Structure formats: C-alpha cells, structure tokens
PDB file of C-alpha atoms in Angstrom:
ATOM      1  CA  MET A 508      12.665   0.450  -1.703  1.00 54.00           C
ATOM      2  CA  SER A 509       9.251  -0.921  -1.591  1.00 80.00           C
ATOM      3  CA  GLY A 510       7.142  -1.757  -4.266  1.00 83.00           C
ATOM      4  CA  GLU A 511       4.531   0.774  -3.284  1.00 85.00           C
ATOM      5  CA  ALA A 512       7.123   3.863  -3.510  1.00 87.00           C
ATOM      6  CA  ILE A 513       8.279   2.514  -7.080  1.00 89.00           C
ATOM      7  CA  ALA A 514       4.509   2.273  -7.999  1.00 87.00           C
ATOM      8  CA  VAL A 515       3.757   5.917  -6.691  1.00 88.00           C
ATOM      9  CA  GLY A 516       6.974   7.265  -8.170  1.00 87.00           C
ATOM     10  CA  GLN A 517       6.328   5.740 -11.478  1.00 90.00           C
ATOM     11  CA  ALA A 518       2.827   7.276 -11.507  1.00 88.00           C
ATOM     12  CA  MET A 519       3.704  10.619 -10.528  1.00 87.00           C
ATOM     13  CA  SER A 520       6.678  10.706 -13.125  1.00 91.00           C
ATOM     14  CA  ALA A 521       4.090   9.679 -15.976  1.00 92.00           C
ATOM     15  CA  GLY A 522       2.056  12.667 -14.789  1.00 88.00           C
ATOM     16  CA  ASP A 523      -0.642  10.640 -13.185  1.00 81.00           C
ATOM     17  CA  ALA A 524      -1.219  12.837  -9.975  1.00 74.00           C
ATOM     18  CA  GLU A 525      -4.225  11.074  -8.520  1.00 87.00           C
ATOM     19  CA  ILE A 526      -4.067   7.436  -7.555  1.00 89.00           C
ATOM     20  CA  GLU A 527      -7.410   5.918  -6.894  1.00 93.00           C
ATOM     21  CA  THR A 528      -6.598   2.207  -5.608  1.00 94.00           C
ATOM     22  CA  ILE A 529      -3.450   0.707  -4.485  1.00 92.00           C
ATOM     23  CA  VAL A 530      -2.823  -2.972  -3.447  1.00 93.00           C
ATOM     24  CA  SER A 531       0.565  -4.574  -2.047  1.00 92.00           C
ATOM     25  CA  VAL A 532       1.186  -8.329  -2.972  1.00 91.00           C
ATOM     26  CA  ARG A 533       3.615 -10.654  -1.697  1.00 90.00           C
ATOM     27  CA  HIS A 534       5.405 -13.340  -4.043  1.00 87.00           C
ATOM     28  CA  PRO A 535       6.996 -16.051  -2.424  1.00 88.00           C
ATOM     29  CA  ARG A 536      10.760 -16.471  -2.651  1.00 88.00           C
ATOM     30  CA  PRO A 537      11.809 -19.579  -4.680  1.00 89.00           C
ATOM     31  CA  ARG A 538      12.874 -21.510  -1.523  1.00 92.00           C
ATOM     32  CA  GLU A 539       9.245 -21.253   0.110  1.00 87.00           C
ATOM     33  CA  THR A 540       6.976 -24.244  -0.175  1.00 89.00           C
ATOM     34  CA  TYR A 541       3.972 -21.841  -0.295  1.00 85.00           C
ATOM     35  CA  ARG A 542       3.470 -20.702  -3.431  1.00 86.00           C
ATOM     36  CA  GLU A 543       0.592 -18.790  -3.538  1.00 90.00           C
ATOM     37  CA  ILE A 544       0.888 -14.661  -4.183  1.00 90.00           C
ATOM     38  CA  GLN A 545      -0.812 -13.142  -1.322  1.00 92.00           C
ATOM     39  CA  ILE A 546      -2.565  -9.672  -0.951  1.00 94.00           C
ATOM     40  CA  VAL A 547      -0.804  -7.875   2.134  1.00 94.00           C
ATOM     41  CA  SER A 548      -1.216  -4.867   4.357  1.00 94.00           C
ATOM     42  CA  PRO A 549       1.184  -1.980   3.407  1.00 94.00           C
ATOM     43  CA  CYS A 550       3.790  -1.718   6.094  1.00 91.00           C
ATOM     44  CA  GLY A 551       4.020   1.364   8.330  1.00 91.00           C
ATOM     45  CA  ILE A 552       6.408   3.404   6.181  1.00 91.00           C
ATOM     46  CA  CYS A 553       4.335   2.849   2.960  1.00 92.00           C
ATOM     47  CA  ARG A 554       1.278   3.833   4.523  1.00 93.00           C
ATOM     48  CA  GLU A 555       3.046   6.969   5.398  1.00 92.00           C
ATOM     49  CA  MET A 556       3.938   7.548   1.870  1.00 91.00           C
ATOM     50  CA  LEU A 557       0.748   6.734   0.518  1.00 92.00           C
ATOM     51  CA  ALA A 558      -0.910   9.146   3.043  1.00 92.00           C
ATOM     52  CA  ASP A 559       1.391  11.711   1.836  1.00 90.00           C
ATOM     53  CA  PHE A 560       1.362  11.317  -1.749  1.00 89.00           C
ATOM     54  CA  ALA A 561      -2.206   9.901  -2.477  1.00 90.00           C
ATOM     55  CA  PRO A 562      -4.385  10.970   0.530  1.00 91.00           C
ATOM     56  CA  ASN A 563      -7.789  10.075  -1.268  1.00 93.00           C
ATOM     57  CA  CYS A 564      -6.766   6.540  -2.493  1.00 94.00           C
ATOM     58  CA  THR A 565      -8.171   3.375  -1.114  1.00 96.00           C
ATOM     59  CA  VAL A 566      -6.106   0.346  -0.426  1.00 96.00           C
ATOM     60  CA  ILE A 567      -7.253  -3.122  -0.983  1.00 97.00           C
ATOM     61  CA  VAL A 568      -6.032  -5.402   2.052  1.00 97.00           C
ATOM     62  CA  PRO A 569      -6.560  -8.901   3.245  1.00 96.00           C
ATOM     63  CA  ASP A 570      -9.630  -9.358   5.707  1.00 95.00           C
ATOM     64  CA  ASN A 571     -10.385 -12.733   7.388  1.00 94.00           C
ATOM     65  CA  GLY A 572     -10.022 -14.636   3.760  1.00 91.00           C
ATOM     66  CA  HIS A 573     -11.328 -12.082   1.691  1.00 95.00           C
ATOM     67  CA  VAL A 574     -10.280  -8.591   0.795  1.00 96.00           C
ATOM     68  CA  ALA A 575     -11.723  -5.055   1.454  1.00 97.00           C
ATOM     69  CA  ARG A 576     -11.181  -1.621   0.251  1.00 97.00           C
ATOM     70  CA  VAL A 577     -10.289   0.978   2.993  1.00 97.00           C
ATOM     71  CA  PRO A 578      -9.361   4.386   2.694  1.00 96.00           C
ATOM     72  CA  VAL A 579      -5.446   5.008   3.366  1.00 95.00           C
ATOM     73  CA  THR A 580      -6.497   7.241   6.141  1.00 92.00           C
ATOM     74  CA  ALA A 581      -8.074   4.554   8.034  1.00 94.00           C
ATOM     75  CA  LEU A 582      -4.514   2.598   7.851  1.00 93.00           C
ATOM     76  CA  LEU A 583      -2.727   5.436   9.630  1.00 89.00           C
ATOM     77  CA  PRO A 584      -4.915   7.537  12.096  1.00 87.00           C
ATOM     78  CA  ASN A 585      -3.779  10.430  13.748  1.00 86.00           C
ATOM     79  CA  LYS A 586      -1.377  11.108  11.042  1.00 83.00           C
ATOM     80  CA  TYR A 587       1.043  14.071  11.693  1.00 82.00           C
ATOM     81  CA  VAL A 588       0.218  17.015   9.187  1.00 79.00           C
ATOM     82  CA  ARG A 589       2.714  19.991   8.648  1.00 76.00           C
ATOM     83  CA  LYS A 590       0.859  23.287   9.014  1.00 81.00           C
ATOM     84  CA  THR A 591       2.044  25.778   6.318  1.00 73.00           C
TER      85      THR A 591
END
C-alpha cells in the first residue's frame, strides 16, 4: 500500500473530508549511498486515488530542482468520471 493511500485513509477516518495539499517523499533504503530524502511525483495509481478522494487538492511535485504546487487534476488529464 502506498503512503498516499494511507495518508488519505487516515485523514478520512479522522473525519477530515478536505485535503488541501499533499506531497510524496522518497526515503533512501539503508543500502543506498545517496541519503537525501526526495520529493517525488505520485505514481499513476496514487494520482487516480487522489483525484477520486481529494479532487480539489494541490500536489507538491519536483520541478527542475525546485518544487511546484499543481492541482491534482493537472497530473491526471482526461480522467474517467462515472456519470450517476
């Protein structure tokens, strides 16, 4: 299970219905020589989950050595939406 899914699930179970901003980080494994914690873009499955459960949130992503805040919808263009 991903960190994003756990974070969203914990927030929802605590009664927090609105997620404003989320960031994904990668921690190095003990055997890796590069020891910096990195901000990373969420994977495709996490983008879909965030778009479903936090459609108005922004995501902090790496951007040419800096970070940027983008709407989750920008990370998942042309998303399937079920009509009810």
